[in-house]
Amino acid sequence: MKILYVYAHPEPKSFNGALKDTALAALQEKGHEVKLSDLYATNFNPVLNAGDFTERKKPDIFKPFFEAIQASKTGAFAPDIKEEMEKVKWDNLLIFQFPIFFTSMPAIMKGWIDRILAPGFGFNPVTNNVYDTGLFKGKSVMLVTTTGAPKEMYSEGGAHGDLNKHLESITHCIFEYMGMKVLPSYIIYEVGSISREKGTEILENYRQRVFEL
């Protein structure tokens, strides 16, 4: 497979960093082609603005939805957007790895989605290319995420509620909306307090999960 690994964590020496390195090694060992978008390491700009478009349909007022629809036809996206879009075009599977920030992904990754998975590129409600007819139909996606809180807090009836339900705002409203097949999320709870031995076990389990893709 051709796999794009989109990764967001500000510390390379973190447990998330070890997870990412484990995954990349396992995927390459299995013979997959892999490209990495390490958003913090590349200082990715998450802010959608008028500079995202090299040509404007309406220079007098900024309407990002319509500018993106137009740019999808003309190619008038900024170079950093085009670079990431080419990776998305290339892949069969996207893996998004991130720590949970306020029950969702870090802002830098949400900004990647806002700027890269643009109207006209991943979906087009004007032409009804959403959900079953989304423009990314045929691609698959998986979320890999870590929490600081224990599983009990992120379960049904727990203080934070079921994390899988929180993630549906991403898996369903973004990825399924664009036509992608969503694979089961891989969630690791309470990473801040795990022992070295438990961490080694988790890394091996994740390696096995990735190796099965």
mmCIF file of C-alpha atoms in Angstrom:
data_model
loop_
_atom_site.group_PDB
_atom_site.id
_atom_site.type_symbol
_atom_site.label_atom_id
_atom_site.label_comp_id
_atom_site.label_asym_id
_atom_site.label_seq_id
_atom_site.Cartn_x
_atom_site.Cartn_y
_atom_site.Cartn_z
ATOM 1 C CA MET A 1 0.000 0.000 0.000
ATOM 2 C CA LYS A 2 0.868 3.668 -0.243
ATOM 3 C CA ILE A 3 0.469 5.194 3.202
ATOM 4 C CA LEU A 4 0.538 8.811 4.336
ATOM 5 C CA TYR A 5 1.324 9.137 8.046
ATOM 6 C CA VAL A 6 0.161 12.510 9.380
ATOM 7 C CA TYR A 7 1.692 13.093 12.793
ATOM 8 C CA ALA A 8 1.255 15.852 15.373
ATOM 9 C CA HIS A 9 3.196 15.968 18.639
ATOM 10 C CA PRO A 10 5.531 18.787 19.714
ATOM 11 C CA GLU A 11 8.158 16.579 21.401
ATOM 12 C CA PRO A 12 10.193 14.109 19.275
ATOM 13 C CA LYS A 13 11.330 12.187 22.393
ATOM 14 C CA SER A 14 7.762 11.637 23.627
ATOM 15 C CA PHE A 15 5.940 8.309 23.760
ATOM 16 C CA ASN A 16 4.013 9.523 20.723
ATOM 17 C CA GLY A 17 7.339 9.914 18.960
ATOM 18 C CA ALA A 18 8.195 6.297 19.804
ATOM 19 C CA LEU A 19 4.801 5.170 18.495
ATOM 20 C CA LYS A 20 5.359 7.012 15.242
ATOM 21 C CA ASP A 21 8.860 5.582 14.775
ATOM 22 C CA THR A 22 7.564 2.084 15.561
ATOM 23 C CA ALA A 23 4.804 2.418 12.979
ATOM 24 C CA LEU A 24 7.052 3.732 10.222
ATOM 25 C CA ALA A 25 9.555 0.916 10.768
ATOM 26 C CA ALA A 26 6.820 -1.746 10.751
ATOM 27 C CA LEU A 27 5.156 -0.377 7.627
ATOM 28 C CA GLN A 28 8.434 -0.263 5.746
ATOM 29 C CA GLU A 29 9.352 -3.749 6.971
ATOM 30 C CA LYS A 30 6.036 -5.005 5.569
ATOM 31 C CA GLY A 31 6.950 -3.494 2.192
ATOM 32 C CA HIS A 32 4.524 -0.574 2.142
ATOM 33 C CA GLU A 33 5.492 2.773 0.640
ATOM 34 C CA VAL A 34 5.265 5.443 3.341
ATOM 35 C CA LYS A 35 5.348 9.223 3.385
ATOM 36 C CA LEU A 36 5.396 11.242 6.611
ATOM 37 C CA SER A 37 3.901 14.638 7.331
ATOM 38 C CA ASP A 38 5.365 15.602 10.726
ATOM 39 C CA LEU A 39 3.460 18.819 11.351
ATOM 40 C CA TYR A 40 5.365 20.233 14.326
ATOM 41 C CA ALA A 41 8.767 19.271 12.925
ATOM 42 C CA THR A 42 8.044 21.070 9.653
ATOM 43 C CA ASN A 43 6.397 24.022 11.415
ATOM 44 C CA PHE A 44 3.265 23.515 9.329
ATOM 45 C CA ASN A 45 1.104 26.639 9.122
ATOM 46 C CA PRO A 46 -2.418 25.638 10.279
ATOM 47 C CA VAL A 47 -4.082 28.992 9.566
ATOM 48 C CA LEU A 48 -6.385 29.099 6.554
ATOM 49 C CA ASN A 49 -6.245 32.573 5.006
ATOM 50 C CA ALA A 50 -6.371 34.439 1.712
ATOM 51 C CA GLY A 51 -2.705 33.656 1.077
ATOM 52 C CA ASP A 52 -3.669 30.012 0.532
ATOM 53 C CA PHE A 53 -4.688 30.949 -3.007
ATOM 54 C CA THR A 54 -2.327 32.286 -5.664
ATOM 55 C CA GLU A 55 -5.275 33.531 -7.693
ATOM 56 C CA ARG A 56 -8.567 34.769 -6.320
ATOM 57 C CA LYS A 57 -12.042 34.360 -7.750
ATOM 58 C CA LYS A 58 -13.322 37.276 -5.642
ATOM 59 C CA PRO A 59 -10.413 39.553 -4.621
ATOM 60 C CA ASP A 60 -12.721 42.010 -2.831
ATOM 61 C CA ILE A 61 -14.057 39.571 -0.217
ATOM 62 C CA PHE A 62 -12.557 36.340 1.101
ATOM 63 C CA LYS A 63 -14.891 33.355 0.891
ATOM 64 C CA PRO A 64 -12.634 30.346 1.486
ATOM 65 C CA PHE A 65 -15.158 27.713 0.417
ATOM 66 C CA PHE A 66 -15.658 29.210 -3.031
ATOM 67 C CA GLU A 67 -11.974 30.045 -3.453
ATOM 68 C CA ALA A 68 -11.100 26.406 -2.702
ATOM 69 C CA ILE A 69 -13.685 25.115 -5.183
ATOM 70 C CA GLN A 70 -12.179 27.382 -7.828
ATOM 71 C CA ALA A 71 -8.580 26.505 -6.916
ATOM 72 C CA SER A 72 -9.402 22.799 -7.190
ATOM 73 C CA LYS A 73 -10.187 23.474 -10.850
ATOM 74 C CA THR A 74 -7.322 25.845 -11.607
ATOM 75 C CA GLY A 75 -4.578 24.603 -9.281
ATOM 76 C CA ALA A 76 -4.301 28.006 -7.600
ATOM 77 C CA PHE A 77 -3.382 26.646 -4.170
ATOM 78 C CA ALA A 78 -0.289 27.868 -2.298
ATOM 79 C CA PRO A 79 2.811 25.637 -2.690
ATOM 80 C CA ASP A 80 2.677 24.154 0.821
ATOM 81 C CA ILE A 81 -0.934 23.088 0.254
ATOM 82 C CA LYS A 82 -0.114 21.577 -3.141
ATOM 83 C CA GLU A 83 2.738 19.581 -1.617
ATOM 84 C CA GLU A 84 0.464 17.955 0.952
ATOM 85 C CA MET A 85 -2.343 17.446 -1.556
ATOM 86 C CA GLU A 86 0.023 15.486 -3.792
ATOM 87 C CA LYS A 87 0.733 13.143 -0.880
ATOM 88 C CA VAL A 88 -2.995 12.633 -0.319
ATOM 89 C CA LYS A 89 -3.574 11.933 -4.014
ATOM 90 C CA TRP A 90 -0.779 9.371 -3.909
ATOM 91 C CA ASP A 91 -1.888 7.361 -0.881
ATOM 92 C CA ASN A 92 -4.316 4.490 -0.375
ATOM 93 C CA LEU A 93 -4.364 4.819 3.408
ATOM 94 C CA LEU A 94 -3.998 7.804 5.745
ATOM 95 C CA ILE A 95 -2.968 7.341 9.374
ATOM 96 C CA PHE A 96 -3.451 10.312 11.694
ATOM 97 C CA GLN A 97 -1.559 10.093 14.990
ATOM 98 C CA PHE A 98 -1.993 12.673 17.734
ATOM 99 C CA PRO A 99 -2.481 13.154 21.487
ATOM 100 C CA ILE A 100 -5.947 14.076 22.702
ATOM 101 C CA PHE A 101 -6.268 17.801 23.395
ATOM 102 C CA PHE A 102 -9.676 18.693 24.871
ATOM 103 C CA THR A 103 -11.262 15.490 23.478
ATOM 104 C CA SER A 104 -9.998 16.129 19.942
ATOM 105 C CA MET A 105 -6.848 16.599 17.849
ATOM 106 C CA PRO A 106 -4.278 19.389 18.294
ATOM 107 C CA ALA A 107 -5.014 22.633 16.455
ATOM 108 C CA ILE A 108 -2.080 22.137 14.074
ATOM 109 C CA MET A 109 -3.628 18.914 12.751
ATOM 110 C CA LYS A 110 -7.113 20.422 12.487
ATOM 111 C CA GLY A 111 -5.497 23.238 10.511
ATOM 112 C CA TRP A 112 -3.899 20.668 8.193
ATOM 113 C CA ILE A 113 -7.353 19.231 7.545
ATOM 114 C CA ASP A 114 -8.876 22.685 7.022
ATOM 115 C CA ARG A 115 -6.228 23.707 4.490
ATOM 116 C CA ILE A 116 -5.415 20.407 2.738
ATOM 117 C CA LEU A 117 -8.704 18.477 2.609
ATOM 118 C CA ALA A 118 -10.326 21.431 0.910
ATOM 119 C CA PRO A 119 -13.703 21.773 -0.793
ATOM 120 C CA GLY A 120 -13.372 20.536 -4.349
ATOM 121 C CA PHE A 121 -10.474 18.282 -3.369
ATOM 122 C CA GLY A 122 -11.884 15.898 -0.772
ATOM 123 C CA PHE A 123 -15.573 16.685 -1.128
ATOM 124 C CA ASN A 124 -17.917 18.923 -3.064
ATOM 125 C CA PRO A 125 -21.436 19.524 -1.722
ATOM 126 C CA VAL A 126 -22.201 21.666 -4.788
ATOM 127 C CA THR A 127 -22.004 18.544 -6.963
ATOM 128 C CA ASN A 128 -23.210 16.276 -4.131
ATOM 129 C CA ASN A 129 -19.845 14.515 -3.877
ATOM 130 C CA VAL A 130 -20.109 13.676 -0.168
ATOM 131 C CA TYR A 131 -20.357 10.484 1.893
ATOM 132 C CA ASP A 132 -20.996 7.585 -0.540
ATOM 133 C CA THR A 133 -19.914 9.769 -3.459
ATOM 134 C CA GLY A 134 -17.136 11.627 -1.635
ATOM 135 C CA LEU A 135 -14.076 12.444 -3.701
ATOM 136 C CA PHE A 136 -11.828 10.217 -1.553
ATOM 137 C CA LYS A 137 -13.899 7.087 -2.053
ATOM 138 C CA GLY A 138 -11.500 4.144 -2.264
ATOM 139 C CA LYS A 139 -9.131 5.499 0.395
ATOM 140 C CA SER A 140 -9.020 4.284 3.993
ATOM 141 C CA VAL A 141 -8.113 6.159 7.175
ATOM 142 C CA MET A 142 -7.186 5.272 10.756
ATOM 143 C CA LEU A 143 -6.816 7.391 13.880
ATOM 144 C CA VAL A 144 -4.087 6.606 16.401
ATOM 145 C CA THR A 145 -4.323 8.627 19.587
ATOM 146 C CA THR A 146 -3.154 8.821 23.179
ATOM 147 C CA THR A 147 -4.718 10.238 26.328
ATOM 148 C CA GLY A 148 -3.415 11.416 29.665
ATOM 149 C CA ALA A 149 -6.557 10.328 31.486
ATOM 150 C CA PRO A 150 -7.410 6.680 32.242
ATOM 151 C CA LYS A 151 -9.840 4.699 30.110
ATOM 152 C CA GLU A 152 -12.519 4.885 32.806
ATOM 153 C CA MET A 153 -12.768 8.650 32.339
ATOM 154 C CA TYR A 154 -13.129 8.274 28.574
ATOM 155 C CA SER A 155 -15.782 5.532 28.743
ATOM 156 C CA GLU A 156 -19.579 5.652 28.673
ATOM 157 C CA GLY A 157 -20.592 7.131 32.007
ATOM 158 C CA GLY A 158 -17.088 8.405 32.719
ATOM 159 C CA ALA A 159 -16.282 12.032 33.469
ATOM 160 C CA HIS A 160 -15.244 12.819 29.880
ATOM 161 C CA GLY A 161 -17.642 10.487 28.085
ATOM 162 C CA ASP A 162 -16.904 7.839 25.465
ATOM 163 C CA LEU A 163 -13.820 8.912 23.503
ATOM 164 C CA ASN A 164 -14.898 6.902 20.464
ATOM 165 C CA LYS A 165 -18.059 8.987 20.316
ATOM 166 C CA HIS A 166 -16.025 12.201 20.577
ATOM 167 C CA LEU A 167 -13.875 11.005 17.690
ATOM 168 C CA GLU A 168 -16.936 10.544 15.483
ATOM 169 C CA SER A 169 -16.803 14.290 14.794
ATOM 170 C CA ILE A 170 -13.579 13.431 12.963
ATOM 171 C CA THR A 171 -14.192 9.924 11.645
ATOM 172 C CA HIS A 172 -17.737 10.493 10.422
ATOM 173 C CA CYS A 173 -18.089 14.213 9.829
ATOM 174 C CA ILE A 174 -14.716 14.592 8.082
ATOM 175 C CA PHE A 175 -13.436 11.298 6.711
ATOM 176 C CA GLU A 176 -16.649 9.419 5.944
ATOM 177 C CA TYR A 177 -18.027 12.699 4.612
ATOM 178 C CA MET A 178 -15.207 12.598 2.058
ATOM 179 C CA GLY A 179 -15.994 8.999 1.114
ATOM 180 C CA MET A 180 -13.189 7.267 3.015
ATOM 181 C CA LYS A 181 -13.463 3.928 4.775
ATOM 182 C CA VAL A 182 -12.745 4.429 8.476
ATOM 183 C CA LEU A 183 -10.746 1.680 10.188
ATOM 184 C CA PRO A 184 -11.114 1.138 13.960
ATOM 185 C CA SER A 185 -9.245 3.770 15.972
ATOM 186 C CA TYR A 186 -6.201 2.699 17.984
ATOM 187 C CA ILE A 187 -6.384 4.412 21.390
ATOM 188 C CA ILE A 188 -3.768 4.253 24.151
ATOM 189 C CA TYR A 189 -4.946 5.577 27.498
ATOM 190 C CA GLU A 190 -3.061 7.134 30.421
ATOM 191 C CA VAL A 191 0.306 7.322 28.655
ATOM 192 C CA GLY A 192 1.790 9.739 31.189
ATOM 193 C CA SER A 193 1.874 7.158 33.960
ATOM 194 C CA ILE A 194 2.784 3.901 32.188
ATOM 195 C CA SER A 195 5.918 2.035 33.247
ATOM 196 C CA ARG A 196 8.837 1.390 30.900
ATOM 197 C CA GLU A 197 7.844 -2.290 30.739
ATOM 198 C CA LYS A 198 4.230 -1.436 29.913
ATOM 199 C CA GLY A 199 5.396 1.090 27.339
ATOM 200 C CA THR A 200 7.520 -1.554 25.621
ATOM 201 C CA GLU A 201 4.504 -3.881 25.557
ATOM 202 C CA ILE A 202 2.286 -1.152 24.064
ATOM 203 C CA LEU A 203 4.845 -0.383 21.355
ATOM 204 C CA GLU A 204 5.011 -4.068 20.408
ATOM 205 C CA ASN A 205 1.207 -4.309 20.315
ATOM 206 C CA TYR A 206 1.067 -1.260 18.065
ATOM 207 C CA ARG A 207 3.770 -2.705 15.832
ATOM 208 C CA GLN A 208 1.660 -5.831 15.425
ATOM 209 C CA ARG A 209 -1.457 -3.786 14.674
ATOM 210 C CA VAL A 210 0.328 -1.772 12.009
ATOM 211 C CA PHE A 211 1.935 -4.896 10.577
ATOM 212 C CA GLU A 212 -1.565 -6.305 9.975
ATOM 213 C CA LEU A 213 -2.616 -3.403 7.743
#
